[in-house]
Coordinates of N, CA and C in Angstrom, one line a residue:
Q209 N -2.4 -15.3 -14.2 CA -1.8 -14.9 -13.3 C -2.0 -13.6 -12.5
V210 N -2.3 -13.8 -11.3 CA -1.9 -12.9 -10.8 C -1.0 -11.1 -11.0
Q211 N -1.4 -10.8 -10.9 CA -0.7 -9.0 -10.8 C -1.6 -7.4 -11.1
L212 N -0.3 -7.4 -10.1 CA 0.1 -5.9 -8.6 C 0.1 -4.4 -9.9
V213 N -0.1 -4.2 -10.5 CA 0.4 -2.6 -11.2 C -0.2 -1.4 -10.0
E214 N 0.7 -0.6 -9.5 CA 0.6 0.6 -9.1 C 1.1 1.7 -9.7
S215 N 0.7 3.0 -9.2 CA 0.8 4.4 -10.1 C 0.8 5.3 -9.1
G216 N 0.4 6.4 -9.5 CA 0.2 7.8 -8.4 C 1.2 8.0 -7.7
G217 N 2.8 7.6 -8.0 CA 3.6 7.9 -7.5 C 4.7 9.7 -7.6
G218 N 5.1 9.8 -7.4 CA 6.4 11.5 -7.9 C 6.5 12.1 -7.3
S219 N 7.5 13.3 -7.3 CA 8.0 13.8 -6.7 C 7.5 15.1 -5.6
V220 N 7.1 15.4 -5.1 CA 6.2 16.2 -4.4 C 6.6 17.0 -2.9
Q221 N 6.4 18.1 -2.3 CA 6.9 18.9 -1.9 C 6.9 18.7 -1.1
A222 N 6.9 18.8 0.4 CA 6.5 18.5 1.7 C 5.2 19.4 2.7
G223 N 4.7 18.0 3.2 CA 3.2 18.6 3.3 C 2.0 18.6 2.2
G224 N 2.8 18.2 1.1 CA 2.0 18.4 0.0 C 0.6 16.7 0.1
S225 N -0.2 16.8 -0.7 CA -0.3 15.1 -0.9 C -0.1 14.7 -2.4
L226 N -0.4 13.0 -2.3 CA -0.4 12.2 -3.1 C -1.2 11.3 -3.3
R227 N -1.9 10.5 -4.3 CA -2.5 9.3 -4.6 C -1.6 8.0 -4.9
L228 N -1.9 7.0 -4.2 CA -1.3 5.4 -5.1 C -1.9 5.2 -5.8
S229 N -2.3 4.4 -6.7 CA -3.1 3.6 -6.3 C -2.5 2.2 -6.9
C230 N -2.9 0.8 -7.1 CA -3.0 -0.4 -7.5 C -4.1 -1.2 -7.8
A231 N -4.2 -1.2 -8.9 CA -4.9 -2.0 -9.8 C -4.4 -3.6 -9.6
I232 N -5.7 -5.0 -9.6 CA -5.3 -6.4 -8.9 C -5.8 -6.6 -10.6
S233 N -5.4 -7.3 -11.3 CA -5.5 -8.3 -12.7 C -5.8 -10.0 -11.8
G234 N -6.1 -10.8 -12.9 CA -5.9 -12.0 -12.9 C -6.6 -13.4 -11.2
Y235 N -6.8 -12.9 -10.0 CA -7.5 -13.2 -9.6 C -8.3 -11.9 -8.9
T236 N -9.4 -12.8 -8.3 CA -10.4 -12.3 -7.2 C -10.3 -11.5 -6.3
Y237 N -10.2 -10.2 -6.1 CA -10.4 -9.2 -4.7 C -10.0 -9.9 -3.5
Y238 N -11.7 -9.9 -3.4 CA -11.9 -10.6 -2.1 C -12.0 -11.6 -1.9
N239 N -11.4 -10.9 0.0 CA -11.4 -11.8 1.5 C -9.5 -11.7 0.9
F240 N -8.2 -11.0 0.7 CA -7.8 -10.7 0.5 C -6.9 -9.8 1.7
C241 N -5.7 -9.9 2.0 CA -4.8 -8.9 3.4 C -4.2 -8.2 1.8
M242 N -4.4 -6.9 1.8 CA -4.1 -6.1 1.2 C -3.6 -4.8 1.6
G243 N -2.1 -4.6 1.4 CA -1.7 -3.6 2.5 C 0.0 -2.7 1.2
W244 N -0.2 -1.6 2.0 CA 1.2 -1.3 0.7 C 2.1 -0.9 2.1
F245 N 3.7 -1.1 1.4 CA 4.9 -1.2 2.0 C 5.8 0.1 0.9
R246 N 6.8 -0.1 2.2 CA 7.4 1.4 1.3 C 9.0 1.0 1.7
Q247 N 9.9 1.0 1.0 CA 11.2 0.6 0.8 C 12.7 1.7 0.9
A248 N 13.1 2.9 2.1 CA 13.3 3.9 1.9 C 15.6 3.3 0.9
L249 N 16.3 3.8 0.8 CA 17.8 3.0 0.2 C 18.3 3.0 1.2
G250 N 18.5 2.4 1.8 CA 19.4 1.7 2.6 C 18.3 1.7 3.2
K251 N 17.5 0.7 3.5 CA 16.7 0.3 4.3 C 16.3 -0.8 4.1
E252 N 14.8 -1.3 5.2 CA 15.0 -2.7 5.0 C 13.5 -2.4 5.1
R253 N 12.2 -3.4 4.2 CA 10.3 -2.7 3.9 C 10.1 -2.3 5.2
E254 N 9.5 -1.8 4.6 CA 8.6 -2.0 6.0 C 7.0 -2.1 5.8
V255 N 5.8 -2.3 6.1 CA 4.6 -1.9 6.3 C 4.3 -0.8 6.6
V256 N 3.2 -0.3 5.8 CA 2.7 1.5 6.1 C 1.3 1.2 6.4
A257 N 1.1 0.6 5.5 CA -0.8 0.2 6.4 C -1.4 -0.7 5.2
G258 N -2.6 -1.6 6.6 CA -3.1 -2.6 5.5 C -4.1 -3.1 5.9
I259 N -4.9 -3.4 5.0 CA -7.3 -4.0 5.1 C -7.1 -5.3 4.6
Y260 N -7.7 -5.7 4.9 CA -8.7 -6.7 5.2 C -9.9 -6.6 3.6
T261 N -9.7 -7.3 2.5 CA -10.6 -6.4 1.9 C -12.0 -7.2 1.7
G262 N -12.0 -8.1 2.9 CA -14.0 -9.0 3.3 C -14.3 -8.0 3.8
T263 N -13.8 -7.1 4.7 CA -14.6 -6.0 5.7 C -14.3 -4.5 5.6
G264 N -13.0 -4.5 5.1 CA -12.5 -3.1 5.0 C -12.4 -3.0 6.2
V265 N -12.1 -3.2 7.2 CA -11.1 -3.0 7.8 C -9.3 -2.4 8.0
T266 N -8.5 -1.6 8.4 CA -7.5 -0.7 8.0 C -7.1 -0.9 9.6
D267 N -6.0 -0.8 8.9 CA -4.8 -0.4 10.8 C -3.0 0.2 9.8
Y268 N -2.6 1.3 10.3 CA -1.5 1.6 9.9 C -0.4 1.5 10.6
A269 N 0.2 1.9 10.7 CA 2.1 2.0 10.8 C 2.1 3.1 12.0
D270 N 2.5 3.8 13.0 CA 2.0 4.5 13.7 C 3.2 6.1 13.1
S271 N 4.2 5.8 11.8 CA 4.5 6.7 11.7 C 4.0 7.2 10.7
V272 N 2.5 6.7 10.0 CA 2.0 7.4 9.3 C 0.0 7.9 10.0
K273 N 0.1 7.3 10.7 CA -1.6 7.4 11.4 C -2.0 8.8 11.5
G274 N -3.0 9.3 11.0 CA -3.5 10.5 10.5 C -3.1 11.2 8.8
R275 N -2.0 10.7 8.5 CA -1.4 11.1 6.9 C -2.2 10.3 6.3
F276 N -1.4 9.0 7.0 CA -2.2 8.2 5.6 C -3.9 7.6 5.9
I277 N -4.4 6.9 4.3 CA -5.4 6.4 4.2 C -6.0 5.7 3.3
I278 N -5.1 4.5 3.5 CA -6.3 2.9 3.1 C -7.1 3.3 2.7
S279 N -7.8 2.3 1.4 CA -8.6 2.2 1.3 C -9.2 1.3 0.0
Q280 N -10.5 0.8 -0.8 CA -10.6 0.0 -1.1 C -12.3 0.7 -2.4
D281 N -11.7 -0.1 -3.7 CA -12.9 0.0 -4.8 C -13.4 -1.0 -4.8
E282 N -14.1 -2.1 -3.9 CA -13.9 -3.8 -4.7 C -14.7 -3.4 -6.4
G283 N -15.4 -2.4 -7.0 CA -15.6 -3.3 -8.3 C -14.8 -2.9 -9.4
K284 N -14.0 -1.6 -8.9 CA -12.6 -1.9 -9.8 C -11.4 -2.4 -9.4
N285 N -11.3 -3.3 -8.6 CA -10.2 -4.6 -8.1 C -9.2 -3.3 -7.3
T286 N -9.3 -2.4 -7.0 CA -8.7 -1.1 -6.9 C -7.9 -1.2 -5.7
L287 N -6.9 -0.6 -5.0 CA -6.3 -0.3 -3.3 C -6.1 1.0 -3.9
Y288 N -6.0 1.6 -3.0 CA -4.7 3.7 -2.4 C -4.1 3.5 -1.8
L289 N -4.1 4.6 -1.4 CA -3.7 4.5 -0.3 C -3.3 6.5 -0.6
Q290 N -3.9 6.9 -0.1 CA -4.1 8.3 -0.4 C -2.8 9.1 1.1
M291 N -1.9 10.2 0.1 CA -1.5 10.3 1.8 C -1.4 12.0 1.1
S292 N -0.8 12.7 2.6 CA -1.1 14.3 2.5 C -0.5 14.0 4.3
S293 N 0.4 15.0 4.2 CA 0.5 16.5 5.0 C 2.2 15.5 5.1
L294 N 3.0 14.6 3.8 CA 4.0 14.1 3.3 C 5.3 15.0 4.1
K295 N 6.2 13.8 4.6 CA 7.7 14.2 5.3 C 8.5 13.7 4.2
P296 N 9.9 14.7 4.2 CA 11.0 13.5 3.8 C 11.0 12.6 4.2
E297 N 10.7 12.4 4.8 CA 11.6 11.4 5.6 C 10.0 9.8 4.7
D298 N 9.1 10.5 3.9 CA 8.1 9.7 3.7 C 8.3 9.1 2.1
T299 N 10.1 9.5 1.7 CA 10.4 9.7 0.2 C 10.9 7.4 0.9
A300 N 10.5 7.5 -0.6 CA 10.2 5.8 -0.9 C 10.2 4.7 -2.1
M301 N 10.6 4.0 -2.0 CA 9.9 3.0 -3.2 C 8.2 2.7 -3.1
Y302 N 7.2 2.7 -2.7 CA 5.9 1.7 -2.5 C 5.4 1.5 -3.4
Y303 N 5.6 0.0 -2.4 CA 4.6 -1.2 -3.3 C 3.3 -1.5 -2.7
C304 N 2.6 -2.2 -3.4 CA 1.7 -2.8 -3.2 C 2.1 -3.8 -3.4
A305 N 1.0 -4.9 -1.8 CA 1.3 -6.5 -1.8 C -0.4 -7.2 -1.1
A306 N -0.5 -8.2 -1.7 CA -1.5 -8.9 -1.6 C -1.3 -10.9 -1.1
A307 N -1.8 -10.9 0.1 CA -2.2 -12.3 0.7 C -3.0 -12.6 0.7
K308 N -3.1 -14.3 0.7 CA -4.5 -15.0 0.5 C -4.6 -15.2 1.8
T309 N -5.5 -15.4 2.5 CA -6.2 -16.0 3.9 C -5.8 -17.5 3.5
P310 N -5.5 -18.0 4.7 CA -5.3 -16.2 6.7 C -4.2 -15.9 7.1
C311 N -4.4 -14.6 6.7 CA -3.8 -13.7 6.6 C -4.0 -12.7 7.5
A312 N -2.9 -11.9 8.0 CA -2.2 -10.5 9.0 C -2.3 -9.2 8.0
R313 N -3.5 -8.1 7.9 CA -2.9 -7.7 7.3 C -1.8 -6.8 7.8
M314 N -0.2 -7.0 8.6 CA -0.1 -6.0 8.8 C 1.6 -6.9 9.0
S315 N 1.3 -7.9 8.4 CA 2.1 -8.9 8.1 C 3.4 -9.0 6.7
R316 N 4.6 -8.7 7.3 CA 5.1 -9.2 5.5 C 4.9 -10.6 4.9
T317 N 4.2 -11.2 5.2 CA 4.5 -12.0 4.5 C 2.9 -11.5 3.3
R318 N 3.3 -12.3 2.2 CA 3.1 -11.3 1.2 C 3.1 -12.9 -0.3
D319 N 1.3 -13.8 -0.9 CA 1.8 -13.5 -1.9 C 2.1 -13.2 -3.4
Y320 N 2.1 -12.2 -3.5 CA 2.0 -10.8 -4.3 C 2.9 -9.9 -4.2
W321 N 3.2 -9.2 -4.8 CA 3.8 -8.3 -5.3 C 3.4 -7.1 -6.2
G322 N 3.2 -5.7 -5.8 CA 3.6 -5.3 -7.5 C 5.1 -4.5 -7.9
Q323 N 5.4 -3.9 -8.6 CA 6.5 -3.1 -9.2 C 6.9 -2.2 -8.5
G324 N 6.3 -1.5 -8.0 CA 6.8 -0.7 -7.1 C 6.4 1.3 -7.8
T325 N 6.4 2.2 -7.0 CA 6.0 3.4 -7.5 C 6.9 3.8 -6.9
Q326 N 7.0 5.6 -7.5 CA 9.2 6.0 -6.3 C 7.9 7.4 -6.3
V327 N 8.4 7.6 -4.5 CA 7.9 8.5 -3.6 C 8.4 9.3 -2.9
T328 N 8.8 10.5 -4.1 CA 9.6 11.8 -3.8 C 9.2 12.7 -2.5
V329 N 10.0 12.7 -1.4 CA 9.2 14.3 -0.7 C 10.9 15.2 -0.3
S330 N 10.6 16.8 -0.9 CA 11.9 17.2 -0.7 C 11.1 18.2 0.2
S331 N 12.7 19.0 1.1 CA 12.0 20.3 1.4 C 12.1 22.0 1.0

């Protein structure tokens, strides 16, 4: 069974950094659309960053461009989200998700979801 497990969340002051990890098991990592999503209290889930694992091509939501970096380690079957210059509005539950091909990097349509990891940014 495919399983995604996020880690690395926590509480941080505005301007600080965190790195989230998503470990993938039970399925081949190659040729997936992987992404990071977030959902703040009272708001709908939104896509933060996406990557096509076969090429490493990435895309980002405008709100995080220049601050967040999505990356992958194929050998470890792991996805990362490096978050810097964090703002209070980044506070949310962050989810790792995967979509089988054919897929779009920034699509909300996903086949697998992790349980989430909480990120809280205080001012």
